[in-house]
Short mmCIF file of C-alpha atoms and ligand atoms in Angstrom, two decimals:
data_model
loop_
_atom_site.label_atom_id
_atom_site.label_comp_id
_atom_site.label_asym_id
_atom_site.label_seq_id
_atom_site.Cartn_x
_atom_site.Cartn_y
_atom_site.Cartn_z
CA UNK A 1 -28.86 -16.74 18.17
CA UNK A 2 -26.74 -20.11 18.19
CA UNK A 3 -26.94 -22.67 15.71
CA UNK A 4 -25.43 -26.06 15.65
CA UNK A 5 -24.57 -27.55 12.30
CA UNK A 6 -26.19 -31.20 13.13
CA UNK A 7 -23.70 -32.80 10.69
CA UNK A 8 -20.36 -31.62 11.28
CA UNK A 9 -21.13 -29.52 15.20
CA UNK A 10 -20.00 -26.04 13.61
CA UNK A 11 -21.52 -23.58 15.50
CA UNK A 12 -23.31 -20.48 13.63
CA UNK A 13 -23.56 -17.30 15.45
CA UNK A 14 -26.52 -14.79 15.17
CA UNK A 15 -29.56 -15.06 12.54
CA UNK A 16 -29.15 -18.19 9.59
CA UNK A 17 -29.29 -16.18 6.06
CA UNK A 18 -31.53 -17.70 3.67
CA UNK A 19 -29.61 -19.95 1.57
CA UNK A 20 -26.99 -20.57 4.05
CA UNK A 21 -24.21 -23.31 4.11
CA UNK A 22 -21.90 -24.69 6.77
CA UNK A 23 -18.83 -23.26 5.73
CA UNK A 24 -17.13 -26.52 7.34
CA UNK A 25 -19.07 -29.58 5.83
CA UNK A 26 -21.29 -27.50 3.29
CA UNK A 27 -24.37 -28.99 4.49
CA UNK A 28 -27.62 -26.80 3.88
CA UNK A 29 -29.02 -24.72 6.36
CA UNK A 30 -31.82 -26.98 7.19
CA UNK A 31 -29.21 -29.17 9.11
CA UNK A 32 -29.02 -26.21 11.68
CA UNK A 33 -30.46 -26.26 14.92
CA UNK A 34 -31.27 -23.75 16.96
CA UNK A 35 -29.36 -24.12 20.50
CA UNK A 36 -29.28 -20.45 22.12
CA UNK A 37 -31.21 -17.74 22.10
CA UNK A 38 -29.68 -15.07 23.42
CA UNK A 39 -26.96 -13.41 21.28
CA UNK A 40 -23.25 -14.36 21.64
CA UNK A 41 -21.17 -11.35 22.35
CA UNK A 42 -18.95 -11.03 18.66
CA UNK A 43 -15.08 -11.77 19.16
CA UNK A 44 -14.84 -10.74 15.79
CA UNK A 45 -13.65 -7.08 14.84
CA UNK A 46 -16.27 -4.57 13.41
CA UNK A 47 -15.63 -4.04 10.04
CA UNK A 48 -18.38 -1.29 9.13
CA UNK A 49 -20.11 -1.91 5.56
CA UNK A 50 -19.03 1.51 4.45
CA UNK A 51 -15.42 0.51 4.93
CA UNK A 52 -13.65 1.49 1.42
CA UNK A 53 -10.93 -0.95 2.14
CA UNK A 54 -12.30 -4.50 3.34
CA UNK A 55 -15.41 -6.20 3.50
CA UNK A 56 -16.76 -9.04 5.58
CA UNK A 57 -18.69 -11.92 4.18
CA UNK A 58 -20.87 -12.79 7.23
CA UNK A 59 -21.72 -16.17 6.11
CA UNK A 60 -17.97 -17.33 6.14
CA UNK A 61 -17.39 -15.86 9.29
CA UNK A 62 -16.92 -18.57 12.13
CA UNK A 63 -16.39 -15.58 14.83
CA UNK A 64 -13.16 -17.12 15.58
CA UNK A 65 -11.75 -13.89 16.91
CA UNK A 66 -8.44 -14.26 14.83
CA UNK A 67 -9.29 -10.46 13.39
CA UNK A 68 -9.97 -9.40 16.24
CA UNK A 69 -6.20 -10.85 17.74
CA UNK A 70 -4.54 -9.50 14.36
CA UNK A 71 -5.81 -6.19 14.67
CA UNK A 72 -4.40 -5.65 18.40
CA UNK A 73 -1.13 -8.00 18.47
CA UNK A 74 -0.02 -7.85 14.89
CA UNK A 75 -0.85 -4.10 14.00
CA UNK A 76 -1.27 -2.57 17.43
CA UNK A 77 -4.96 -1.43 17.65
CA UNK A 78 -6.56 -1.99 20.58
CA UNK A 79 -9.67 0.14 19.83
CA UNK A 80 -12.51 -2.39 18.90
CA UNK A 81 -14.00 0.75 16.63
CA UNK A 82 -10.40 1.74 15.13
CA UNK A 83 -9.76 0.66 11.79
CA UNK A 84 -6.95 2.14 9.40
CA UNK A 85 -7.66 -0.28 6.45
CA UNK A 86 -4.20 -1.69 6.32
CA UNK A 87 -5.99 -5.27 5.76
CA UNK A 88 -4.01 -7.36 7.70
CA UNK A 89 -6.78 -9.36 9.00
CA UNK A 90 -7.56 -10.41 5.34
CA UNK A 91 -4.45 -12.28 5.82
CA UNK A 92 -4.80 -13.97 8.61
CA UNK A 93 -8.84 -14.68 8.64
CA UNK A 94 -9.02 -18.51 8.36
CA UNK A 95 -12.26 -19.10 6.59
CA UNK A 96 -11.61 -16.32 3.62
CA UNK A 97 -14.59 -14.20 5.33
CA UNK A 98 -12.71 -11.05 5.23
CA UNK A 99 -11.55 -9.54 1.44
CA UNK A 100 -10.37 -6.48 0.49
CA UNK A 101 -13.57 -4.46 -0.99
CA UNK A 102 -13.98 -5.40 -4.49
CA UNK A 103 -13.47 -2.74 -7.10
CA UNK A 104 -12.23 -4.75 -10.20
CA UNK A 105 -15.80 -5.03 -11.70
CA UNK A 106 -16.24 -1.42 -11.70
CA UNK A 107 -12.73 -0.99 -13.60
CA UNK A 108 -14.02 -3.56 -15.92
CA UNK A 109 -16.66 -1.88 -16.74
CA UNK A 110 -14.83 1.41 -18.09
CA UNK A 111 -12.57 -0.96 -19.93
CA UNK A 112 -15.34 -2.48 -21.93
CA UNK A 113 -17.09 1.06 -22.35
CA UNK A 114 -15.02 2.69 -25.60
CA UNK A 115 -15.75 6.42 -24.46
CA UNK A 116 -13.16 5.62 -21.61
CA UNK A 117 -9.36 5.80 -21.71
CA UNK A 118 -8.24 3.57 -18.73
CA UNK A 119 -4.82 4.12 -17.35
CA UNK A 120 -3.29 1.39 -14.72
CA UNK A 121 -0.48 2.59 -12.48
CA UNK A 122 1.19 -0.61 -10.82
CA UNK A 123 3.18 -0.30 -7.41
CA UNK A 124 6.31 -2.21 -7.25
CA UNK A 125 5.07 -5.25 -4.66
CA UNK A 126 2.65 -6.28 -7.20
CA UNK A 127 4.92 -7.55 -9.52
CA UNK A 128 6.85 -9.77 -6.90
CA UNK A 129 3.41 -11.08 -5.25
CA UNK A 130 1.06 -11.51 -8.52
CA UNK A 131 2.97 -14.80 -9.26
CA UNK A 132 1.83 -16.49 -5.92
CA UNK A 133 -1.63 -16.56 -7.53
CA UNK A 134 -0.03 -18.75 -10.58
CA UNK A 135 2.03 -21.43 -8.90
CA UNK A 136 5.31 -19.31 -9.33
CA UNK A 137 8.38 -19.37 -6.64
CA UNK A 138 7.97 -17.23 -3.91
CA UNK A 139 8.69 -13.57 -4.84
CA UNK A 140 9.35 -14.07 -8.32
CA UNK A 141 9.90 -10.53 -10.59
CA UNK A 142 7.02 -10.86 -12.87
CA UNK A 143 7.19 -7.46 -14.23
CA UNK A 144 6.64 -7.95 -17.91
CA UNK A 145 3.91 -10.93 -17.42
CA UNK A 146 2.24 -8.05 -15.08
CA UNK A 147 2.22 -5.59 -18.01
CA UNK A 148 1.09 -8.00 -20.26
CA UNK A 149 -1.77 -8.98 -18.23
CA UNK A 150 -2.74 -5.70 -17.84
CA UNK A 151 -2.72 -5.35 -21.45
CA UNK A 152 -4.56 -8.08 -22.05
CA UNK A 153 -7.66 -7.22 -19.38
CA UNK A 154 -7.91 -4.39 -22.03
CA UNK A 155 -6.05 -1.08 -19.88
CA UNK A 156 -5.40 1.48 -22.70
CA UNK A 157 -1.87 2.42 -20.99
CA UNK A 158 0.24 0.63 -18.34
CA UNK A 159 2.53 3.10 -16.16
CA UNK A 160 4.75 2.38 -13.08
CA UNK A 161 4.21 3.90 -10.09
CA UNK A 162 8.01 4.17 -9.46
CA UNK A 163 7.55 7.07 -11.36
CA UNK A 164 5.71 8.50 -8.52
CA UNK A 165 7.86 7.29 -5.94
CA UNK A 166 10.54 9.25 -7.77
CA UNK A 167 8.71 12.06 -7.36
CA UNK A 168 8.04 11.49 -3.90
CA UNK A 169 11.84 11.23 -3.01
CA UNK A 170 12.58 14.32 -5.07
CA UNK A 171 9.83 16.51 -3.18
CA UNK A 172 10.47 14.29 0.59
CA UNK A 173 13.95 15.05 -0.19
CA UNK A 174 13.48 18.28 -0.64
CA UNK A 175 11.33 18.65 2.42
CA UNK A 176 13.92 16.74 4.48
CA UNK A 177 16.48 19.31 3.34
CA UNK A 178 14.48 22.12 5.01
CA UNK A 179 13.85 20.69 8.06
CA UNK A 180 17.32 19.57 8.92
CA UNK A 181 18.20 23.08 8.36
CA UNK A 182 15.93 23.53 11.26
CA UNK A 183 16.51 20.63 13.24
CA UNK A 184 13.40 18.97 12.67
CA UNK A 185 12.43 15.14 12.90
CA UNK A 186 10.30 14.38 9.67
CA UNK A 187 8.48 10.75 8.89
CA UNK A 188 7.75 9.35 5.89
CA UNK A 189 4.18 9.78 4.58
CA UNK A 190 3.83 7.30 1.65
CA UNK A 191 1.87 4.53 4.01
CA UNK A 192 -1.83 6.00 4.13
CA UNK A 193 -2.49 3.14 7.20
CA UNK A 194 0.22 4.91 9.22
CA UNK A 195 -0.61 8.71 8.67
CA UNK A 196 -4.26 7.56 9.61
CA UNK A 197 -2.52 6.03 13.00
CA UNK A 198 -0.65 9.27 13.59
CA UNK A 199 -3.61 11.23 12.98
CA UNK A 200 -5.80 9.63 15.43
CA UNK A 201 -3.31 8.47 18.06
CA UNK A 202 -0.79 10.95 17.71
CA UNK A 203 -1.87 14.23 16.74
CA UNK A 204 1.47 15.81 18.28
CA UNK A 205 3.36 14.20 15.32
CA UNK A 206 1.50 15.66 12.65
CA UNK A 207 3.73 18.42 12.57
CA UNK A 208 6.40 16.08 11.96
CA UNK A 209 4.78 13.97 9.04
CA UNK A 210 5.77 15.05 5.61
CA UNK A 211 3.54 16.71 3.59
CA UNK A 212 4.09 14.51 0.40
CA UNK A 213 1.67 12.67 -1.05
CA UNK A 214 2.18 9.02 -1.36
CA UNK A 215 3.56 7.61 -5.14
CA UNK A 216 0.26 6.63 -6.23
CA UNK A 217 -1.36 10.21 -5.16
CA UNK A 218 1.91 12.14 -6.92
CA UNK A 219 1.56 9.73 -10.30
CA UNK A 220 -2.32 10.36 -10.49
CA UNK A 221 -2.03 13.97 -9.96
CA UNK A 222 0.78 14.87 -12.44
CA UNK A 223 -1.19 12.70 -14.93
CA UNK A 224 -4.32 14.67 -14.50
CA UNK A 225 -2.75 18.04 -14.26
CA UNK A 226 -0.06 17.81 -16.85
CA UNK A 227 0.05 14.61 -19.52
CA UNK A 228 -3.40 14.76 -19.82
CA UNK A 229 -3.33 18.45 -20.89
CA UNK A 230 -0.26 17.94 -23.06
CA UNK A 231 -1.91 15.09 -25.08
CA UNK A 232 -5.38 16.52 -25.49
CA UNK A 233 -6.71 14.26 -23.63
CA UNK A 234 -10.86 14.21 -22.01
CA UNK A 235 -10.34 14.41 -18.15
CA UNK A 236 -13.28 13.62 -17.56
CA UNK A 237 -13.17 10.41 -19.65
CA UNK A 238 -10.10 9.23 -17.95
CA UNK A 239 -10.04 6.73 -15.45
CA UNK A 240 -6.90 6.21 -13.29
CA UNK A 241 -6.96 2.82 -11.46
CA UNK A 242 -3.92 2.22 -8.93
CA UNK A 243 -2.82 -1.55 -8.89
CA UNK A 244 -1.06 -2.07 -5.29
CA UNK A 245 -0.99 -5.09 -2.79
CA UNK A 246 -2.71 -2.15 0.09
CA UNK A 247 -6.66 -2.03 1.09
CA UNK A 248 -5.56 1.19 2.77
CA UNK A 249 -5.01 2.93 -0.55
CA UNK A 250 -8.78 2.40 -1.12
CA UNK A 251 -9.39 4.74 1.58
CA UNK A 252 -6.46 7.34 0.39
CA UNK A 253 -7.81 7.85 -2.62
CA UNK A 254 -11.51 9.04 -1.48
CA UNK A 255 -9.13 12.29 -1.88
CA UNK A 256 -9.89 12.25 -5.59
CA UNK A 257 -6.41 12.12 -6.85
CA UNK A 258 -7.01 8.35 -8.50
CA UNK A 259 -10.18 6.77 -9.13
CA UNK A 260 -10.07 3.57 -8.19
CA UNK A 261 -7.51 1.27 -6.57
CA UNK A 262 -7.51 -2.64 -6.89
CA UNK A 263 -5.21 -4.97 -5.01
CA UNK A 264 -3.05 -7.69 -6.53
CA UNK A 265 -5.74 -10.31 -5.41
CA UNK A 266 -8.35 -8.51 -7.31
CA UNK A 267 -5.47 -8.47 -10.58
CA UNK A 268 -5.71 -12.37 -10.02
CA UNK A 269 -9.76 -12.33 -10.12
CA UNK A 270 -9.45 -10.11 -12.96
CA UNK A 271 -7.12 -12.35 -14.78
CA UNK A 272 -8.73 -15.52 -14.36
CA UNK A 273 -12.43 -14.10 -15.05
CA UNK A 274 -10.92 -12.83 -18.54
CA UNK A 275 -9.52 -16.41 -18.92
CA UNK A 276 -6.02 -15.26 -19.58
CA UNK A 277 -3.19 -17.81 -19.16
CA UNK A 278 -0.57 -15.87 -17.32
CA UNK A 279 1.87 -18.23 -17.45
CA UNK A 280 1.92 -18.15 -21.23
CA UNK A 281 1.93 -14.22 -21.84
CA UNK A 282 4.84 -13.04 -23.44
CA UNK A 283 6.81 -10.11 -21.35
CA UNK A 284 5.38 -6.70 -22.34
CA UNK A 285 6.67 -3.51 -21.18
CA UNK A 286 5.54 -0.51 -19.41
CA UNK A 287 4.11 2.39 -22.03
CA UNK A 288 6.24 5.94 -21.33
CA UNK A 289 6.10 7.21 -17.79
CA UNK A 290 8.57 4.95 -15.89
CA UNK A 291 10.79 5.71 -12.89
CA UNK A 292 14.32 4.61 -11.60
CA UNK A 293 15.12 1.37 -9.38
CA UNK A 294 15.08 3.70 -6.35
CA UNK A 295 11.15 3.87 -6.74
CA UNK A 296 10.85 -0.11 -7.38
CA UNK A 297 12.63 -0.76 -3.32
CA UNK A 298 9.59 1.62 -2.34
CA UNK A 299 7.56 -1.67 -1.92
CA UNK A 300 10.00 -3.15 0.62
CA UNK A 301 10.38 -1.48 4.10
CA UNK A 302 13.85 0.91 4.14
CA UNK A 303 13.27 1.53 0.43
CA UNK A 304 12.11 5.02 1.22
CA UNK A 305 14.50 5.71 3.16
CA UNK A 306 17.26 4.48 0.38
CA UNK A 307 15.64 6.48 -2.07
CA UNK A 308 15.11 9.82 0.14
CA UNK A 309 18.90 9.53 1.04
CA UNK A 310 20.01 9.01 -2.50
CA UNK A 311 18.06 12.54 -3.69
CA UNK A 312 18.99 14.05 -0.33
CA UNK A 313 22.99 13.47 -0.88
CA UNK A 314 22.90 14.68 -4.45
CA UNK A 315 21.03 18.02 -3.30
CA UNK A 316 23.48 18.65 -0.45
CA UNK A 317 26.99 17.54 -2.41
CA UNK A 318 26.23 17.30 -6.20
CA UNK A 319 27.14 14.15 -6.39
CA UNK A 320 25.77 10.13 -6.39
CA UNK A 321 25.61 8.54 -3.31
CA UNK A 322 26.95 4.98 -3.31
CA UNK A 323 26.22 1.89 -1.34
CA UNK A 324 29.60 1.68 0.40
CA UNK A 325 28.37 5.24 1.92
CA UNK A 326 25.61 3.89 3.89
CA UNK A 327 25.72 1.93 7.04
CA UNK A 328 22.69 -0.46 7.28
CA UNK A 329 22.56 -2.16 10.85
CA UNK A 330 19.16 -4.20 11.68
CA UNK A 331 18.51 -3.61 15.19
CA UNK A 332 16.11 -5.11 17.11
CA UNK A 333 12.67 -3.56 16.09
CA UNK A 334 14.04 -1.60 13.59
CA UNK A 335 16.54 -0.72 10.91
CA UNK A 336 19.27 2.19 11.23
CA UNK A 337 20.56 3.41 7.98
CA UNK A 338 22.99 6.29 8.48
CA UNK A 339 24.93 8.23 5.75
CA UNK A 340 27.49 11.25 6.09
CA UNK A 341 26.65 14.03 4.15
CA UNK A 342 29.73 16.94 4.32
CA UNK A 343 30.43 16.93 7.88
CA UNK A 344 27.20 15.76 9.02
CA UNK A 345 26.10 12.22 10.05
CA UNK A 346 21.99 11.72 9.00
CA UNK A 347 20.55 9.06 11.30
CA UNK A 348 17.45 7.51 9.96
CA UNK A 349 14.99 4.23 10.70
CA UNK A 350 13.08 2.40 9.19
CA UNK A 351 10.46 0.54 11.00
CA UNK A 352 7.41 -1.39 9.99
CA UNK A 353 4.48 -2.39 11.93
CA UNK A 354 2.86 -0.21 14.60
CA UNK A 355 3.43 -1.87 17.58
CA UNK A 356 7.24 -1.43 16.74
CA UNK A 357 6.82 2.02 15.94
CA UNK A 358 5.68 2.54 19.55
CA UNK A 359 9.00 1.43 20.92
CA UNK A 360 10.82 3.62 18.34
CA UNK A 361 8.94 6.49 19.40
CA UNK A 362 10.42 6.19 22.97
CA UNK A 363 13.85 6.85 21.10
CA UNK A 364 12.88 8.94 18.31
CA UNK A 365 14.94 12.12 18.94
CA UNK A 366 18.25 10.28 17.96
CA UNK A 367 16.69 10.23 14.69
CA UNK A 368 16.41 12.75 11.83
CA UNK A 369 14.09 10.90 9.55
CA UNK A 370 11.84 7.75 10.28
CA UNK A 371 10.11 5.38 7.76
CA UNK A 372 7.09 4.14 9.03
CA UNK A 373 5.13 1.19 7.14
CA UNK A 374 2.28 -0.66 8.63
CA UNK A 375 2.86 -3.95 7.05
CA UNK A 376 5.55 -6.20 8.56
CA UNK A 377 8.33 -5.71 6.37
CA UNK A 378 6.60 -3.05 4.36
CA UNK A 379 4.12 -2.88 1.00
CA UNK A 380 5.58 -6.60 0.15
CA UNK A 381 3.13 -8.14 2.81
CA UNK A 382 0.19 -5.90 2.31
CA UNK A 383 -3.44 -6.58 2.90
CA UNK A 384 -4.13 -6.95 -0.70
CA UNK A 385 -1.76 -9.22 -2.04
CA UNK A 386 -2.65 -12.69 -2.74
CA UNK A 387 -3.33 -14.92 0.47
CA UNK A 388 -0.57 -17.83 1.37
CA UNK A 389 -0.35 -19.98 4.14
CA UNK A 390 0.34 -18.81 7.13
CA UNK A 391 3.85 -20.75 7.67
CA UNK A 392 4.98 -19.45 4.44
CA UNK A 393 4.27 -15.57 5.45
CA UNK A 394 8.37 -15.09 6.44
CA UNK A 395 10.01 -16.50 3.48
CA UNK A 396 7.50 -14.78 1.34
CA UNK A 397 8.00 -11.65 2.60
CA UNK A 398 12.00 -12.21 2.68
CA UNK A 399 12.06 -13.37 -1.21
CA UNK A 400 9.73 -10.79 -2.16
CA UNK A 401 11.88 -8.07 -0.55
CA UNK A 402 14.95 -9.81 -2.01
CA UNK A 403 13.72 -9.59 -5.45
CA UNK A 404 12.94 -5.76 -5.65
CA UNK A 405 16.39 -5.10 -4.27
CA UNK A 406 17.99 -7.03 -6.86
CA UNK A 407 15.91 -5.24 -9.27
CA UNK A 408 17.74 -2.09 -7.58
CA UNK A 409 21.04 -3.68 -8.90
CA UNK A 410 20.33 -4.10 -12.45
CA UNK A 411 22.40 -1.63 -14.56
CA UNK A 412 19.45 0.67 -15.31
CA UNK A 413 18.50 3.92 -14.12
CA UNK A 414 19.11 4.10 -10.18
CA UNK A 415 19.09 7.73 -9.08
CA UNK A 416 15.32 9.53 -9.39
CA UNK A 417 17.08 12.82 -10.40
CA UNK A 418 18.90 11.53 -13.44
CA UNK A 419 15.31 10.06 -14.96
CA UNK A 420 15.26 11.75 -18.26
CA UNK A 421 11.04 11.52 -17.60
CA UNK A 422 11.51 13.28 -14.35
CA UNK A 423 14.40 16.03 -15.33
CA UNK A 424 12.03 17.11 -18.44
CA UNK A 425 9.04 17.37 -15.80
CA UNK A 426 10.87 19.79 -13.58
CA UNK A 427 12.42 21.81 -16.60
CA UNK A 428 9.18 22.21 -18.61
CA UNK A 429 6.42 22.07 -15.65
CA UNK A 430 7.47 22.11 -12.45
CA UNK A 431 10.66 24.33 -12.23
CA UNK A 432 12.56 22.95 -8.81
CA UNK A 433 11.13 20.40 -5.93
CA UNK A 434 9.02 22.53 -3.39
CA UNK A 435 8.33 24.95 -6.06
CA UNK A 436 4.73 26.78 -5.98
CA UNK A 437 3.35 24.46 -8.62
CA UNK A 438 4.92 21.29 -6.74
CA UNK A 439 3.46 22.32 -3.45
CA UNK A 440 0.16 22.78 -5.30
CA UNK A 441 0.05 19.49 -6.92
CA UNK A 442 2.09 17.09 -4.48
CA UNK A 443 1.64 17.94 -0.77
CA UNK A 444 -1.44 17.60 1.54
CA UNK A 445 -2.32 18.79 4.73
CA UNK A 446 -2.84 15.84 7.54
CA UNK A 447 -5.67 16.21 9.73
CA UNK A 448 -6.08 15.88 13.74
CA UNK A 449 -8.68 12.93 13.71
CA UNK A 450 -7.83 12.19 17.58
CA UNK A 451 -11.36 13.22 18.59
CA UNK A 452 -12.68 10.38 16.64
CA UNK A 453 -10.51 8.01 18.86
CA UNK A 454 -12.92 5.39 20.36
CA UNK A 455 -15.55 6.17 17.59
CA UNK A 456 -16.34 4.09 14.76
CA UNK A 457 -13.74 5.95 12.36
CA UNK A 458 -14.61 3.98 9.30
S1 LIG B 501 -10.96 -13.84 11.49
FE1 LIG B 501 -12.67 -14.39 9.77
S2 LIG B 501 -13.57 -16.25 10.53
FE2 LIG B 501 -12.59 -15.21 12.17
S3 LIG B 501 -13.85 -13.65 13.51
FE3 LIG B 501 -12.56 -12.50 11.84
S4 LIG B 501 -13.74 -12.36 10.03
FE4 LIG B 501 -14.77 -13.78 11.24
S1 LIG B 502 2.79 -0.59 4.52
FE1 LIG B 502 2.15 -0.46 2.48
S2 LIG B 502 0.64 -2.15 1.91
FE2 LIG B 502 0.79 -1.84 3.99
S3 LIG B 502 -0.64 -0.44 4.46
FE3 LIG B 502 1.21 0.85 4.39
S4 LIG B 502 1.08 1.37 1.87
FE4 LIG B 502 -0.71 -0.39 2.42
#
């Protein structure tokens, strides 16, 4: 079916839903005239209604095909029926027909139920993205206001996922140390869209993927496994909500580590719907579980590599890695990061977008460690960030990244292994990175999903 709006000429494909309004001129459905009976082939990328990360509002979709082009040319997925839930299509859809799959109202129900304790854990990129919803300059570092907003919404505790990132660096550096001894290449595993892509399109690389869970997975696991026990809290009445820039994390948590993921854009909805005046909030501080600035830089491309190298350097030399010992070179489609440890040069690459990754794979044997982020520039540009005009995107990415790396220079704890909470946790409970208990809580197995290629893997 094809209907034309007799007021502005807009064409709607498919059945006209009841109460439909023209997305361009807002005339009601009585203005639409049937102009063609047969079904037009859809240009748009299919979104399965069960997709945990992304939702399409069909009434708003004008079948322009931008989502398909984004998926093919920006993300690098050519198969119509494969979705890795990164949400990059949300950022480019011109009508707002694509949104994250909203979970914030379910979270609010738990917050309003006094029987439950609701804990927020916040990813680094949220604090440099949330300001876009409230008129702040691009990349403004608003950690204190973000924490204050979450407390004003009613979260019982607000912890920083930089702590989970520190745990990831401790475990991933240990894993890398072992793989270096075996001369094995290792890929990072904290981006669930990349992991999903590798499991579908590159099963031969699964053996090289780090087995570490992502920072939200590590943080939620240790809260449930350890902190709730020592505080004698009821696990069944505690809800852990990861606040992230990422729609793909909504799929990742189906493993049961976190209870909910809400995106930066959902947080903005929550703030508005609760009538909180974000600009007037006084800065607030995180509750006790915090990370180092090595955790903060996880939000921008290259940050994971630097953090892991800092810990690896300490494992192998007993010393702190300083900035002048690290060589960072911008190459055509990736960043090369090198460091000399004892007599050996460790060569790493940090790459974002799967399109660039495919090029990097041709020279992968030149590296010891490769950090892969699905979204261009890393999580600062995740599909759950606030929508902004396309022509501002490059500036935004730059400013958000600058803001996170600026935090790394501040005189606070820089190295994960110097974080007193991390030190106590290993001393009191985990023993060492890679210990039996650390393996059980923090590591996972990746499944070969290649047989699903071409199927709808939502
Ligand atoms: S980009 Fe948005 S409007 Fe265009 S086809 Fe995709 S969902 Fe529809
Ligand atoms: S780069 Fe970050 S935001 Fe984008 S899909 Fe990966 S984890 Fe999510």
